[in-house]
Each structure stands twice: as C-alpha cells, then as structure tokens.
XYZ file of N, CA and C in Angstrom:
273
model
N 73.795 101.150 73.880
C 73.482 100.171 74.891
C 74.775 99.723 75.537
N 74.786 99.583 76.838
C 75.991 99.213 77.577
C 76.064 97.703 77.771
N 77.184 97.141 77.359
C 77.461 95.722 77.514
C 78.737 95.603 78.330
N 78.714 94.775 79.337
C 79.887 94.554 80.181
C 80.740 93.456 79.551
N 82.044 93.715 79.411
C 82.958 92.754 78.801
C 84.018 92.369 79.823
N 84.146 91.061 80.072
C 85.152 90.550 80.990
C 86.397 90.191 80.173
N 87.503 90.853 80.484
C 88.745 90.705 79.737
C 89.668 89.725 80.463
N 90.195 88.712 79.756
C 91.105 87.777 80.421
C 92.439 88.458 80.759
N 93.088 87.974 81.778
C 94.330 88.567 82.269
C 95.375 88.796 81.164
N 95.622 87.838 80.254
C 96.654 88.079 79.240
C 96.351 89.269 78.307
N 95.100 89.668 78.193
C 94.740 90.785 77.311
C 94.570 92.105 78.055
N 94.653 92.079 79.365
C 94.427 93.301 80.138
C 95.494 94.353 79.907
N 96.657 93.955 79.410
C 97.681 94.942 79.070
C 97.187 95.867 77.965
N 96.255 95.390 77.147
C 95.699 96.195 76.058
C 94.537 97.070 76.514
N 93.970 96.764 77.673
C 92.825 97.527 78.188
C 93.220 98.378 79.393
N 94.485 98.772 79.432
C 95.004 99.604 80.531
C 94.811 98.902 81.874
N 95.034 97.585 81.865
C 94.949 96.730 83.054
C 93.551 96.647 83.659
N 92.540 96.876 82.841
C 91.154 96.737 83.308
C 90.668 95.314 83.042
N 90.076 94.700 84.056
C 89.520 93.358 83.912
C 88.118 93.395 83.332
N 87.452 94.548 83.465
C 86.090 94.723 82.970
C 86.001 96.067 82.255
N 85.409 96.055 81.068
C 85.172 97.303 80.334
C 83.725 97.299 79.860
N 83.227 98.458 79.506
C 81.874 98.561 78.948
C 81.959 99.062 77.527
N 81.121 98.508 76.681
C 81.067 98.880 75.267
C 79.607 98.994 74.849
N 79.419 99.662 73.727
C 78.099 99.707 73.106
C 78.176 98.905 71.816
N 77.284 97.937 71.671
C 77.287 97.098 70.470
C 75.952 96.376 70.347
N 75.560 96.117 69.096
C 74.306 95.409 68.865
C 74.511 93.903 68.717
N 75.764 93.492 68.421
C 76.081 92.067 68.332
C 77.558 91.872 68.672
N 78.012 90.638 68.738
C 79.383 90.341 69.157
C 80.398 90.907 68.164
N 80.104 90.842 66.876
C 81.003 91.413 65.878
C 81.192 92.906 66.087
N 80.102 93.614 66.341
C 80.178 95.052 66.629
C 80.944 95.302 67.930
N 80.786 94.409 68.889
C 81.493 94.534 70.161
C 83.005 94.484 69.935
N 83.454 93.553 69.102
C 84.885 93.444 68.796
C 85.384 94.737 68.156
N 84.592 95.307 67.239
C 84.969 96.577 66.604
C 85.003 97.716 67.622
N 84.054 97.724 68.542
C 84.021 98.742 69.588
C 85.241 98.621 70.505
N 85.607 97.395 70.841
C 86.810 97.186 71.650
C 88.045 97.697 70.918
N 88.124 97.419 69.629
C 89.265 97.870 68.829
C 89.338 99.394 68.793
N 88.187 100.056 68.684
C 88.170 101.518 68.663
C 88.666 102.098 69.988
N 88.321 101.444 71.087
C 88.729 101.920 72.410
C 90.131 101.475 72.797
N 90.510 100.289 72.318
C 91.792 99.693 72.703
C 92.495 99.160 71.451
N 93.119 100.053 70.674
C 93.752 99.642 69.412
C 94.715 98.467 69.596
N 94.584 97.498 68.702
C 95.429 96.317 68.733
C 94.764 95.095 69.337
N 93.650 95.287 70.037
C 93.016 94.140 70.693
C 92.353 93.198 69.677
N 91.849 93.751 68.570
C 91.171 92.900 67.577
C 92.115 91.853 67.006
N 93.373 92.226 66.794
C 94.347 91.271 66.256
C 94.578 90.112 67.219
N 94.379 90.350 68.492
C 94.539 89.290 69.486
C 93.274 88.444 69.603
N 92.121 89.031 69.250
C 90.839 88.335 69.368
C 90.442 87.593 68.103
N 90.860 88.114 66.938
C 90.393 87.591 65.646
C 91.558 87.200 64.754
N 91.278 86.260 63.850
C 92.277 85.863 62.868
C 92.273 86.843 61.699
N 93.041 86.538 60.670
C 93.177 87.430 59.519
C 91.867 87.644 58.757
N 90.944 86.688 58.857
C 89.640 86.815 58.191
C 88.613 87.540 59.060
N 88.998 87.885 60.275
C 88.089 88.586 61.172
C 87.242 87.672 62.052
N 87.481 86.370 61.963
C 86.741 85.408 62.794
C 87.433 85.272 64.149
N 86.667 85.010 65.205
C 87.299 84.809 66.512
C 88.351 83.699 66.437
N 89.460 83.918 67.102
C 90.535 82.916 67.112
C 90.042 81.632 67.762
N 90.566 80.513 67.272
C 90.113 79.201 67.741
C 90.352 78.976 69.219
N 91.391 79.573 69.773
C 91.727 79.335 71.179
C 91.051 80.309 72.129
N 90.139 81.131 71.607
C 89.358 82.036 72.458
C 87.888 81.665 72.367
N 87.230 81.675 73.496
C 85.790 81.416 73.528
C 85.085 82.687 73.989
N 83.996 83.016 73.311
C 83.178 84.174 73.678
C 81.857 83.660 74.230
N 81.473 84.187 75.381
C 80.213 83.802 76.010
C 79.366 85.052 76.223
N 78.098 84.952 75.883
C 77.143 86.017 76.169
C 76.226 85.482 77.257
N 76.303 86.092 78.423
C 75.512 85.632 79.569
C 75.670 84.125 79.783
N 76.903 83.650 79.759
C 77.268 82.242 79.998
C 76.921 81.296 78.860
N 76.457 81.813 77.720
C 76.136 80.968 76.564
C 77.235 81.133 75.513
N 77.822 80.021 75.083
C 78.886 80.032 74.081
C 78.321 80.513 72.740
N 78.941 81.539 72.147
C 78.403 82.074 70.886
C 78.496 81.077 69.742
N 79.354 80.051 69.866
C 79.440 79.028 68.815
C 78.128 78.253 68.698
N 77.358 78.223 69.787
C 76.079 77.517 69.779
C 74.903 78.478 69.625
N 75.218 79.748 69.444
C 74.193 80.764 69.197
C 74.352 81.199 67.741
N 74.573 82.485 67.503
C 74.713 82.989 66.131
C 76.121 83.489 65.838
N 77.120 82.934 66.528
C 78.499 83.349 66.301
C 78.658 84.840 66.563
N 79.414 85.515 65.703
C 79.630 86.949 65.905
C 78.378 87.769 65.626
N 77.356 87.151 65.061
C 76.086 87.845 64.839
C 75.146 87.701 66.038
N 75.607 87.054 67.098
C 74.797 86.905 68.309
C 74.406 88.288 68.815
N 73.111 88.554 68.923
C 72.674 89.888 69.357
C 72.997 90.166 70.822
N 73.218 91.440 71.104
C 73.466 91.898 72.468
C 72.419 92.926 72.843
N 72.099 92.954 74.125
C 71.158 93.966 74.613
C 71.743 94.625 75.849
N 71.179 95.735 76.210
C 71.644 96.492 77.358
C 71.715 95.596 78.587
N 72.863 95.613 79.270
C 73.023 94.828 80.478
C 73.623 93.452 80.270
N 73.809 93.028 79.020
C 74.424 91.725 78.775
C 75.867 91.718 79.262
N 76.352 90.513 79.544
C 77.740 90.341 79.947
C 78.418 89.400 78.950
N 79.524 89.857 78.397
C 80.305 89.052 77.450
C 81.617 88.673 78.119
N 81.888 87.394 78.156
C 83.147 86.891 78.703
C 84.016 86.413 77.571
N 85.277 86.815 77.599
C 86.260 86.318 76.644
C 87.154 85.380 77.436
N 87.135 84.106 77.056
C 87.813 83.082 77.843
C 88.808 82.331 76.968
N 90.109 82.408 77.331
C 91.095 81.622 76.583
C 90.856 80.127 76.813
N 90.972 79.345 75.744
C 90.819 77.906 75.863
C 92.026 77.341 76.620
N 91.782 76.322 77.417
C 92.844 75.690 78.177
C 92.944 74.252 77.717
N 94.145 73.871 77.305
C 94.378 72.497 76.878
C 95.248 71.820 77.918
N 95.118 70.562 77.998
C 95.943 69.845 78.961
C 95.930 68.366 78.667
N 96.623 67.692 79.443
C 96.643 66.275 79.212
C 97.320 65.547 80.324
C-alpha cells in the first residue's frame, strides 16, 4: 500500500533532497522501518534509542497527531498522508 510521507527540510538531506516520498507500511512503526530501509540513517533522526519517536518530532496521519491515536501502532491505509513535523519552541 502506498503512503505519502512529507519530509521536513532538515531531514531532506537523508532522502536525496526529496520533500515527499512514498512508502508501503501497515502502521507508523512499519513506516519508520520502511523509511530506514530506503534511506539508511533516517531512523536515528526520527527515533530515540528505544525506538520511540523523538520528543521534538510530531507525526501526523492525515492531519491527526499520532499521540492522540495509537502512537506508532496507528494504522495506515493506501493513500494516507504522513507528515513529520519538527516541534517549534519559542518564547
């Protein structure tokens, strides 16, 4: 199943400067593994040492934050769009 993934600018160096890539995955965790298989080294930028998404990155499936869904077990279906969005802090 094809899932569209929107890659933030700071990570595009790992995706051969592509802002959008397509992957096949049944859930967000599988998507991260698929990205790693296609773009070695990206998982270390997306996940911490335990394999959980880094705190300063937000993952959205069709504009829904996965933290309010099923986390990395959030299911994906053909045509879904996953956005990886770096958190922005300010003051």
